[in-house]
Structures are given as C-alpha cells and as structure tokens.
Amino acid sequence: MLWMLTTILILSGLTTLTSCSNDDNGIVEPVGQVLQDGEWTGTGEGRSGSIVVKVVVKNHQVEQVTVVSQSESVFAQETINNLVAKALGRTDEMSVEVDGISGATLTSTGVIDAINAALQAAMGNRSDAEKTYQDGTCDIVVVGAGGAGLSAAVAAADLP
C-alpha cells in the first residue's frame, strides 16, 4: 500500500515537471496594448481632492503630461512634478509601488491613478464610470477564508 502511494506521488511529480516544459523557440510575444496617439484625460483622487491630467501620446509613447486641475498643498507640488516627469516616454501604465513618492503617498497615488486612467483611455479601455454593472443573485455567500469560512464553504459545496 505504501509503495502505491509513493509511486503515485512520484508520477504526479513527474507529470508536474513535464507539464512545465517550454516548447516555443525563444520567441516572446509582446503582451499588452499599444497606446494610441492623441490627447487623453484622466482623474485620480489625491489628499485634497481630484487631480485631473491630460496626457499627450505621440508615436505610441507619452510625450507630455499636463496637470489640468488639482488642489494639493504647495508641499505636494514637487511630488506631482516628479511623477509627471517619470511618466514621459512611457509606453505602459505606472506602478503605485514603484513610482510613488514617500511622504506624499495620497498625492502620489492620485497622480498615478490619473495618469493611468488617461493611459487606459489611450489603449481603448473604458473607465469604471463608463462600465455598467448588473445585480446578481446567489444561494450562498461565504465571507472570509478562515477556519469557519472554509468549513462553511466545504459544507455548502456538499449541499444538493
């Protein structure tokens, strides 16, 4: 009995290893969407309210970023200028984790969100405000993945 279990574990391990093989010939396809040329606006929420930016895309990369409106403090102006400078030349979205500036986290997040909203528009993606959502129904909702939540989910899965 023990040898059967060991054999099954070994075979499943070999299956896992063989299923991870890479059969392509080194060609890496680009992932993501291309920025379309034009002027795009985006909005993000900073510490003191909305931040609106205009992003100009030329040759599929960010050529200019202009802050249209913002109500952040004078202290945050340097942060805004630094983030706008980091956006120039980009061909993709900015990362809050990498591009945020310490000491002005809410302003950083707002500026990055505004720039990313404009870049999403440049890629042809609709903003959350343009999306429509529909109400749904379900029989059971399990909130949480602790001991009680997982036990409830397992019990619910066994129900007819």
mmCIF file of C-alpha atoms in Angstrom:
data_model
loop_
_atom_site.group_PDB
_atom_site.id
_atom_site.type_symbol
_atom_site.label_atom_id
_atom_site.label_comp_id
_atom_site.label_asym_id
_atom_site.label_seq_id
_atom_site.Cartn_x
_atom_site.Cartn_y
_atom_site.Cartn_z
ATOM 1 C CA MET A 1 0.000 0.000 0.000
ATOM 2 C CA LEU A 2 2.803 2.412 0.900
ATOM 3 C CA TRP A 3 4.656 1.663 -2.335
ATOM 4 C CA MET A 4 1.492 2.509 -4.355
ATOM 5 C CA LEU A 5 1.174 5.874 -2.629
ATOM 6 C CA THR A 6 4.886 6.575 -3.200
ATOM 7 C CA THR A 7 4.555 5.621 -6.884
ATOM 8 C CA ILE A 8 1.532 7.877 -7.313
ATOM 9 C CA LEU A 9 3.352 10.811 -5.704
ATOM 10 C CA ILE A 10 6.425 10.272 -7.870
ATOM 11 C CA LEU A 11 4.358 10.003 -11.054
ATOM 12 C CA SER A 12 2.347 13.090 -10.197
ATOM 13 C CA GLY A 13 5.617 14.955 -9.579
ATOM 14 C CA LEU A 14 6.959 13.861 -12.970
ATOM 15 C CA THR A 15 3.725 14.925 -14.617
ATOM 16 C CA THR A 16 4.027 18.327 -12.978
ATOM 17 C CA LEU A 17 7.619 18.694 -14.149
ATOM 18 C CA THR A 18 6.893 17.633 -17.706
ATOM 19 C CA SER A 19 3.861 19.879 -17.946
ATOM 20 C CA CYS A 20 6.111 22.873 -17.236
ATOM 21 C CA SER A 21 8.287 22.375 -20.316
ATOM 22 C CA ASN A 22 8.682 25.212 -22.780
ATOM 23 C CA ASP A 23 8.235 24.194 -26.418
ATOM 24 C CA ASP A 24 8.420 27.622 -28.048
ATOM 25 C CA ASN A 25 11.519 28.541 -29.978
ATOM 26 C CA GLY A 26 12.533 31.558 -27.911
ATOM 27 C CA ILE A 27 10.016 33.910 -29.466
ATOM 28 C CA VAL A 28 8.399 36.163 -26.886
ATOM 29 C CA GLU A 29 5.193 37.781 -27.979
ATOM 30 C CA PRO A 30 4.593 41.289 -26.625
ATOM 31 C CA VAL A 31 1.888 41.357 -24.005
ATOM 32 C CA GLY A 32 -0.347 44.352 -23.513
ATOM 33 C CA GLN A 33 -1.929 47.009 -25.598
ATOM 34 C CA VAL A 34 -0.422 49.843 -27.589
ATOM 35 C CA LEU A 35 -1.060 53.463 -26.642
ATOM 36 C CA GLN A 36 -2.983 55.254 -29.384
ATOM 37 C CA ASP A 37 -1.724 58.691 -30.395
ATOM 38 C CA GLY A 38 -3.792 61.660 -29.239
ATOM 39 C CA GLU A 39 -4.729 63.637 -26.135
ATOM 40 C CA TRP A 40 -6.264 61.737 -23.230
ATOM 41 C CA THR A 41 -7.524 62.887 -19.837
ATOM 42 C CA GLY A 42 -7.682 61.017 -16.570
ATOM 43 C CA THR A 43 -8.741 61.683 -12.989
ATOM 44 C CA GLY A 44 -7.399 60.419 -9.680
ATOM 45 C CA GLU A 45 -8.119 61.209 -6.030
ATOM 46 C CA GLY A 46 -5.341 62.955 -4.110
ATOM 47 C CA ARG A 47 -5.166 64.076 -0.488
ATOM 48 C CA SER A 48 -7.146 67.274 -1.081
ATOM 49 C CA GLY A 49 -9.468 66.239 -3.899
ATOM 50 C CA SER A 50 -9.479 65.270 -7.546
ATOM 51 C CA ILE A 51 -6.385 65.504 -9.718
ATOM 52 C CA VAL A 52 -7.037 65.810 -13.459
ATOM 53 C CA VAL A 53 -4.248 65.300 -16.001
ATOM 54 C CA LYS A 54 -4.003 65.489 -19.777
ATOM 55 C CA VAL A 55 -1.631 63.029 -21.422
ATOM 56 C CA VAL A 56 -0.379 63.546 -24.970
ATOM 57 C CA VAL A 57 0.670 60.333 -26.725
ATOM 58 C CA LYS A 58 2.804 60.534 -29.847
ATOM 59 C CA ASN A 59 4.408 57.558 -31.604
ATOM 60 C CA HIS A 60 2.744 55.282 -29.039
ATOM 61 C CA GLN A 61 4.546 56.783 -26.043
ATOM 62 C CA VAL A 62 3.824 59.549 -23.552
ATOM 63 C CA GLU A 63 5.185 62.821 -24.911
ATOM 64 C CA GLN A 64 3.596 65.304 -22.500
ATOM 65 C CA VAL A 65 1.668 65.265 -19.229
ATOM 66 C CA THR A 66 -0.126 68.378 -18.029
ATOM 67 C CA VAL A 67 -1.902 68.734 -14.702
ATOM 68 C CA VAL A 68 -5.218 70.332 -15.650
ATOM 69 C CA SER A 69 -6.503 70.786 -12.106
ATOM 70 C CA GLN A 70 -5.534 69.835 -8.569
ATOM 71 C CA SER A 71 -5.970 71.205 -5.066
ATOM 72 C CA GLU A 72 -2.964 69.656 -3.357
ATOM 73 C CA SER A 73 -0.759 71.658 -0.990
ATOM 74 C CA VAL A 74 2.389 73.505 -2.047
ATOM 75 C CA PHE A 75 4.356 70.749 -0.264
ATOM 76 C CA ALA A 76 2.973 68.193 -2.750
ATOM 77 C CA GLN A 77 3.863 70.183 -5.888
ATOM 78 C CA GLU A 78 7.348 68.693 -6.110
ATOM 79 C CA THR A 79 5.834 65.208 -5.878
ATOM 80 C CA ILE A 80 3.426 65.997 -8.706
ATOM 81 C CA ASN A 81 6.244 67.368 -10.880
ATOM 82 C CA ASN A 82 8.440 64.309 -10.221
ATOM 83 C CA LEU A 83 5.658 61.879 -11.136
ATOM 84 C CA VAL A 84 4.792 63.818 -14.282
ATOM 85 C CA ALA A 85 8.476 63.636 -15.299
ATOM 86 C CA LYS A 86 8.521 59.870 -14.662
ATOM 87 C CA ALA A 87 5.542 59.412 -16.996
ATOM 88 C CA LEU A 88 7.308 60.940 -20.015
ATOM 89 C CA GLY A 89 8.410 58.358 -22.555
ATOM 90 C CA ARG A 90 6.280 55.578 -21.048
ATOM 91 C CA THR A 91 4.518 53.054 -23.238
ATOM 92 C CA ASP A 92 2.590 51.396 -20.395
ATOM 93 C CA GLU A 93 0.976 52.131 -17.048
ATOM 94 C CA MET A 94 2.785 53.415 -13.991
ATOM 95 C CA SER A 95 3.061 51.326 -10.821
ATOM 96 C CA VAL A 96 1.999 52.817 -7.499
ATOM 97 C CA GLU A 97 4.501 50.607 -5.643
ATOM 98 C CA VAL A 98 7.496 51.630 -7.748
ATOM 99 C CA ASP A 99 6.705 55.184 -8.774
ATOM 100 C CA GLY A 100 5.087 56.530 -5.595
ATOM 101 C CA ILE A 101 6.996 59.159 -3.664
ATOM 102 C CA SER A 102 7.349 58.693 0.080
ATOM 103 C CA GLY A 103 5.938 61.495 2.225
ATOM 104 C CA ALA A 104 3.153 62.290 -0.209
ATOM 105 C CA THR A 105 1.522 58.908 -0.616
ATOM 106 C CA LEU A 106 -2.038 60.090 -1.280
ATOM 107 C CA THR A 107 -0.878 62.693 -3.779
ATOM 108 C CA SER A 108 1.385 60.121 -5.476
ATOM 109 C CA THR A 109 -1.462 57.642 -5.734
ATOM 110 C CA GLY A 110 -3.827 60.296 -7.094
ATOM 111 C CA VAL A 111 -1.395 61.473 -9.783
ATOM 112 C CA ILE A 112 -0.512 57.917 -10.805
ATOM 113 C CA ASP A 113 -4.198 56.929 -10.920
ATOM 114 C CA ALA A 114 -4.974 59.984 -13.074
ATOM 115 C CA ILE A 115 -2.126 59.224 -15.487
ATOM 116 C CA ASN A 116 -3.113 55.547 -15.623
ATOM 117 C CA ALA A 117 -6.753 56.457 -16.319
ATOM 118 C CA ALA A 118 -5.587 58.547 -19.274
ATOM 119 C CA LEU A 119 -3.314 55.732 -20.465
ATOM 120 C CA GLN A 120 -6.182 53.243 -20.191
ATOM 121 C CA ALA A 121 -8.263 55.551 -22.392
ATOM 122 C CA ALA A 122 -5.337 55.733 -24.836
ATOM 123 C CA MET A 123 -5.393 51.923 -25.006
ATOM 124 C CA GLY A 124 -9.122 51.954 -25.748
ATOM 125 C CA ASN A 125 -10.210 50.617 -22.347
ATOM 126 C CA ARG A 126 -13.328 52.021 -20.755
ATOM 127 C CA SER A 127 -13.117 53.639 -17.343
ATOM 128 C CA ASP A 128 -15.093 52.292 -14.384
ATOM 129 C CA ALA A 129 -17.530 55.208 -14.765
ATOM 130 C CA GLU A 130 -18.347 54.016 -18.302
ATOM 131 C CA LYS A 131 -18.884 50.392 -17.297
ATOM 132 C CA THR A 132 -22.302 49.097 -16.430
ATOM 133 C CA TYR A 133 -22.895 46.595 -13.694
ATOM 134 C CA GLN A 134 -25.858 44.319 -13.122
ATOM 135 C CA ASP A 135 -27.210 42.977 -9.874
ATOM 136 C CA GLY A 136 -26.842 39.275 -9.364
ATOM 137 C CA THR A 137 -28.253 36.658 -7.059
ATOM 138 C CA CYS A 138 -26.746 33.667 -5.372
ATOM 139 C CA ASP A 139 -27.857 30.976 -2.959
ATOM 140 C CA ILE A 140 -24.960 31.157 -0.514
ATOM 141 C CA VAL A 141 -22.261 33.737 0.192
ATOM 142 C CA VAL A 142 -19.238 32.803 2.308
ATOM 143 C CA VAL A 143 -17.274 35.782 3.590
ATOM 144 C CA GLY A 144 -13.775 35.029 4.828
ATOM 145 C CA ALA A 145 -11.288 32.225 4.357
ATOM 146 C CA GLY A 146 -10.504 31.418 7.959
ATOM 147 C CA GLY A 147 -11.412 28.160 9.635
ATOM 148 C CA ALA A 148 -15.115 28.989 9.860
ATOM 149 C CA GLY A 149 -15.319 30.381 6.321
ATOM 150 C CA LEU A 150 -13.575 27.395 4.749
ATOM 151 C CA SER A 151 -15.685 24.968 6.765
ATOM 152 C CA ALA A 152 -18.838 26.761 5.640
ATOM 153 C CA ALA A 153 -17.686 26.693 2.020
ATOM 154 C CA VAL A 154 -16.963 22.961 2.155
ATOM 155 C CA ALA A 155 -20.334 22.289 3.773
ATOM 156 C CA ALA A 156 -22.080 24.445 1.165
ATOM 157 C CA ALA A 157 -20.311 22.597 -1.652
ATOM 158 C CA ASP A 158 -21.702 19.320 -0.353
ATOM 159 C CA LEU A 159 -25.299 20.567 -0.422
ATOM 160 C CA PRO A 160 -27.541 19.265 -3.212
#
